[in-house]
Short mmCIF file of C-alpha atoms in Angstrom, two decimals:
data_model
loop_
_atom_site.label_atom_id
_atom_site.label_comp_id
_atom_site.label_asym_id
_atom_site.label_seq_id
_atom_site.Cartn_x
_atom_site.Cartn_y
_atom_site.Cartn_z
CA UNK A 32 -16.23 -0.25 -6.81
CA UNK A 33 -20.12 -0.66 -5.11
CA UNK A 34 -19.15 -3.61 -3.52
CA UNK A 35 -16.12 -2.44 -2.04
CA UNK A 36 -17.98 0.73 -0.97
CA UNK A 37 -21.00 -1.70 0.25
CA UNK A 38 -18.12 -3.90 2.46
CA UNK A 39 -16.69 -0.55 3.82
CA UNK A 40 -19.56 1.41 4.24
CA UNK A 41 -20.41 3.95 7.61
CA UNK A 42 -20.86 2.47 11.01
CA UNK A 43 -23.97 0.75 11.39
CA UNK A 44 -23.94 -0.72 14.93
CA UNK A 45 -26.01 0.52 17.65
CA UNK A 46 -24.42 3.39 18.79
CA UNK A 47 -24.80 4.98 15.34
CA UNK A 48 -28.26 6.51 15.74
CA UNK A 49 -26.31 8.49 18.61
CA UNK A 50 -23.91 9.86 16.71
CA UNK A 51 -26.08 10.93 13.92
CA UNK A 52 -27.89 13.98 14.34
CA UNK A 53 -31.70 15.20 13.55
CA UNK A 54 -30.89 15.89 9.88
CA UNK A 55 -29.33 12.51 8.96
CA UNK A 56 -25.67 13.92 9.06
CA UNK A 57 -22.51 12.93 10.82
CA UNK A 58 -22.20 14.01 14.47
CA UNK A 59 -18.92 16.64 14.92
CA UNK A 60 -17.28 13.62 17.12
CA UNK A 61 -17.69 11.24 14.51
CA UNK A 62 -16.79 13.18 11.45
CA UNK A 63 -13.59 13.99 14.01
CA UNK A 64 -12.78 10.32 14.51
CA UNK A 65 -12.98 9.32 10.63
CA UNK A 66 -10.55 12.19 9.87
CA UNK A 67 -8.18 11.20 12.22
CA UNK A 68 -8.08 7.81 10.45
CA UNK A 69 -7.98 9.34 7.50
CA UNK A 70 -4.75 11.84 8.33
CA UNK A 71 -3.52 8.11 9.91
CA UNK A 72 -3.74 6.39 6.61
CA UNK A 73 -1.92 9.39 4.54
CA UNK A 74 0.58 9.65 7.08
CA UNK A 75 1.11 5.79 6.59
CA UNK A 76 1.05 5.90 2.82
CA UNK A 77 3.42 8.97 2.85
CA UNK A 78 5.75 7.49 4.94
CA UNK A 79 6.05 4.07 3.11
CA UNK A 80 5.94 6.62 -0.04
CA UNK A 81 9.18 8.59 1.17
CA UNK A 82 10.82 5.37 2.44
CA UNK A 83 10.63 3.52 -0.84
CA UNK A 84 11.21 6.73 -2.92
CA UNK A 85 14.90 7.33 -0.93
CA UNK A 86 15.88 4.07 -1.10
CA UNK A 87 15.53 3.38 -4.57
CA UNK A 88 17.29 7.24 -5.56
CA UNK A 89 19.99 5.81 -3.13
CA UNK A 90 19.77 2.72 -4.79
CA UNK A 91 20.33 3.58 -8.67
CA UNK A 92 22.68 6.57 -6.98
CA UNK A 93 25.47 4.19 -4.84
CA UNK A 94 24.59 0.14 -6.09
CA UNK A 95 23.05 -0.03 -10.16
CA UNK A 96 25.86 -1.25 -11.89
CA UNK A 97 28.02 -2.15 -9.37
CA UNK A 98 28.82 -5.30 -7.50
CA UNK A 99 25.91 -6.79 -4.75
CA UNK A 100 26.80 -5.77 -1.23
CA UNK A 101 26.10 -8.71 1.22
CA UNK A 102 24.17 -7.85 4.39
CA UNK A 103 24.29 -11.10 6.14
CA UNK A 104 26.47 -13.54 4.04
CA UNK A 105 25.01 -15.22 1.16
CA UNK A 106 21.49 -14.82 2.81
CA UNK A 107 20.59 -11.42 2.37
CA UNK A 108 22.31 -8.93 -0.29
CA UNK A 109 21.75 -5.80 -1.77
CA UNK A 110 21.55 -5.95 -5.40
CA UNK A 111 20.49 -3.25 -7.85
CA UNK A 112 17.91 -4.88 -10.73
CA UNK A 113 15.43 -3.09 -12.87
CA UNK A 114 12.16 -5.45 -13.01
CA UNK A 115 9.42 -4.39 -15.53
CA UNK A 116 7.17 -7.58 -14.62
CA UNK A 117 5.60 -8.54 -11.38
CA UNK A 118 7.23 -10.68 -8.33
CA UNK A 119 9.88 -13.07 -9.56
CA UNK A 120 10.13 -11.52 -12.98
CA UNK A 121 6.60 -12.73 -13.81
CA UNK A 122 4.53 -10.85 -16.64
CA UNK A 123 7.48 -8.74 -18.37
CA UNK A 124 5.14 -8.21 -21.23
CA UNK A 125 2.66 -7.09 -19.04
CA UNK A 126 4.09 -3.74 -17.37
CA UNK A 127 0.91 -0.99 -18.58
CA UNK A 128 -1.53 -3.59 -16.69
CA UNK A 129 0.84 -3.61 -13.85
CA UNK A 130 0.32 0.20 -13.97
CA UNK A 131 -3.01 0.07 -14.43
CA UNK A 132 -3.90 -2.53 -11.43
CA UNK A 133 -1.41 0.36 -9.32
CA UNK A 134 -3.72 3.04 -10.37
CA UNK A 135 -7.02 1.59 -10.05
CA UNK A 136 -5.85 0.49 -6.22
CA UNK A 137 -4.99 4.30 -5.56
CA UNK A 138 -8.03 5.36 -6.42
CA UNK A 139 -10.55 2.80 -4.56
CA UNK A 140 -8.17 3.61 -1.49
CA UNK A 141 -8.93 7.27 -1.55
CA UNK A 142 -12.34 6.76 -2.74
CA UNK A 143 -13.13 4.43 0.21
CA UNK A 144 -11.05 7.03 2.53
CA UNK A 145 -13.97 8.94 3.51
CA UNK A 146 -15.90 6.17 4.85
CA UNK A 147 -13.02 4.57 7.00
CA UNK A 148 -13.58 4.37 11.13
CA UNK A 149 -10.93 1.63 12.16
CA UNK A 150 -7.46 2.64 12.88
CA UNK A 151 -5.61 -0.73 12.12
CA UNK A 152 -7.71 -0.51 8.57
CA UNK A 153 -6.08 2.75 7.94
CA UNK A 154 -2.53 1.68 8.48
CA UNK A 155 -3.64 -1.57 5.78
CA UNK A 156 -5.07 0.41 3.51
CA UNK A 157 -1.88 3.02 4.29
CA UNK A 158 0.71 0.76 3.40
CA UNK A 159 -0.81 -0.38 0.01
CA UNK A 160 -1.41 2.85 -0.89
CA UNK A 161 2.12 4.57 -0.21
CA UNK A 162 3.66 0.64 -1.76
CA UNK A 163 1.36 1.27 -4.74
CA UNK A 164 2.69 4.61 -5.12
CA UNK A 165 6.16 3.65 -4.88
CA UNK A 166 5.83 1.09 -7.74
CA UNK A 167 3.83 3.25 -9.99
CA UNK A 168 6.23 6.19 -9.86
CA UNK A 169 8.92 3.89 -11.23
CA UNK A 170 6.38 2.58 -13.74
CA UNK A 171 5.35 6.20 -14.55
CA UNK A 172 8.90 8.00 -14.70
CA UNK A 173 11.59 5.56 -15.06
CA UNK A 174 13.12 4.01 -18.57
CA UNK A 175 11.91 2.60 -20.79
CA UNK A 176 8.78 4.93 -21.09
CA UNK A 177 5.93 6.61 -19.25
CA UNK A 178 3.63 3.57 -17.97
CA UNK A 179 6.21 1.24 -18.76
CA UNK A 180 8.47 2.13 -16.43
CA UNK A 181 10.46 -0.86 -14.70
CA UNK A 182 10.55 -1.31 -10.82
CA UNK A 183 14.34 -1.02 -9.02
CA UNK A 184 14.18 -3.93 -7.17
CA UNK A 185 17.45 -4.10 -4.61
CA UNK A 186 16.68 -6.20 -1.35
CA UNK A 187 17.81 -10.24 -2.16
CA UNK A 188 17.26 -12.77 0.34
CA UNK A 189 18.83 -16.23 -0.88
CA UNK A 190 16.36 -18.33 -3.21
CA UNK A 191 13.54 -15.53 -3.29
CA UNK A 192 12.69 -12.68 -5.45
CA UNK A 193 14.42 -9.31 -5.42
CA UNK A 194 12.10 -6.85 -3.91
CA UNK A 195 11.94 -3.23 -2.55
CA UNK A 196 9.96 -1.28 0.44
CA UNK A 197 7.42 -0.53 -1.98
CA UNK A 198 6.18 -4.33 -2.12
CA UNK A 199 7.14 -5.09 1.56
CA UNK A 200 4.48 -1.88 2.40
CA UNK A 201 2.12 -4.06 0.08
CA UNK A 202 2.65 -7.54 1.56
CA UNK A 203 2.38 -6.67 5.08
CA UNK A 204 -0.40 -4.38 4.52
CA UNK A 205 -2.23 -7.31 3.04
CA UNK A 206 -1.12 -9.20 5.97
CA UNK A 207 -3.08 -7.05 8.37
CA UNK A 208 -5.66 -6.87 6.23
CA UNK A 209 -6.27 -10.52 6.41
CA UNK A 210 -5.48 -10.46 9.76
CA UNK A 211 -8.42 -8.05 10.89
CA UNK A 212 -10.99 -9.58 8.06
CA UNK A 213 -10.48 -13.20 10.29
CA UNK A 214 -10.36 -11.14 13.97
CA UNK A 215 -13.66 -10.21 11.93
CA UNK A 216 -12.97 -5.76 12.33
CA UNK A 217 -14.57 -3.92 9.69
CA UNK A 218 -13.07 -0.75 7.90
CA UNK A 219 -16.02 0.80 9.38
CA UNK A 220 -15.18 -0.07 13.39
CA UNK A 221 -17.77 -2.54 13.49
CA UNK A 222 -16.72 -5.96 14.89
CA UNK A 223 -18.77 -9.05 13.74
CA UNK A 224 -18.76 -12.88 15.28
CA UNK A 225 -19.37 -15.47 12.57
#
C-alpha cells in the first residue's frame, strides 16, 4: 500500500511550490482540480457499476437456462454461465481469494483517490473499480454463499472465454493504464521522459 501511495503521490513538478500556499496546504485551484478527477473516476466506476449490474439482472432474468442467442453467427453469442473461478474457468476452488483480490483493489483505489491529478488515470483507475465492483457483488450476493458467490458470465466470442462488462471495464482499464505508464503520465499529472 506505501509503494503504491509513493508511485501516486501529489504533484511534485515545478509548478507545485505555486500552488501550495504559506502553510504547506493545497491551493483552492488545486484541491478543485483533484476533486474533479476524483467525481471523474466515481462517475466512471458508477457507470461501469450500473452497466454490468443491468446486464447481468437482464441476463439471469431473459437468457439463464435458456438456449444461447447468436449475435453475429457462430462468432459472438450470448450465453448465460455462472463462473465461480477466474477467466476461462481457472481457479474454481479459489473463489474467497478471488473476493479478496476484488476487495483489496477497491480499497487501494479509493485510498489512492485523494491523491489523483490526471484525468485519463481517473477513468483507469474508474473502470477497475466499477469492474471490481461488478464481480464482487456477484461474489458477495449470488449462490452458492456470501464470498463465494459465482460470476454470470454471458458475452461468448468463438474460441475465448465467456465474459461480462464487469471484466471488459477491468481489461481496458488496464489497457490505459499501461498505455499512460509507457506515454510515461503519472496519476499525479506529472509527465516523465526516460
Amino acid at each position: 500500500m506505501a509503494e503504491a501511495e509513493r508511485i501516486i503521490g501529489t504533484p511534485d513538478s515545478a509548478g507545485a511550490d505555486e500552488s501550495a500556499a504559506s502553510d504547506g496546504t493545497e491551493a483552492p485551484v488545486e484541491r478543485l482540480r483533484g476533486r474533479r478527477r476524483i467525481v471523474a473516476l466515481f462517475t466512471v466506476a458508477l457507470l461501469a457499476y450500473l452497466l454490468d449490474l443491468g446486464s447481468k439482472v437482464l441476463v439471469v432474468e431473459k437468457l439463464e437456462g435458456r438456449e444461447p442467442i447468436r449475435v453475429i453467427g457462430d462468432l459472438l453469442r450470448f450465453d448465460a454461465i455462472r463462473n465461480p473461478g477466474a477467466a476461462f474457468g481457472m481457479g474454481e476452488a479459489f473463489t474467497i481469494i478471488f473476493t479478496c483480490i476484488a476487495a483489496a483493489v477497491i480499497v487501494v483505489i479509493i485510498r489512492l483517490a485523494r491523491k489523483l491529478y490526471s484525468l485519463p488515470w481517473a477513468i483507469a483507475l474508474g473502470l477497475l473499480l466499477g469492474g471490481a465492483l461488478g464481480n464482487l457483488t456477484d461474489r458477495i450476493f449470488r449462490s452458492p454463499g456470501v464470498f463465494e458467490g459465482a460470476v454470470v458470465d454471458f458475452i461468448a466470442p468463438a474460441h475465448f472465454a465467456v465474459f461480462n462488462l464487469a471484466d471488459s471495464a477491468i481489461v481496458c482499464g488496464g489497457i490505459l493504464i499501461v498505455i499512460l505508464s509507457f506515454r510515461g503520465l503519472d496519476p499525479d499529472g506529472t509527465v516523465h521522459k526516460d
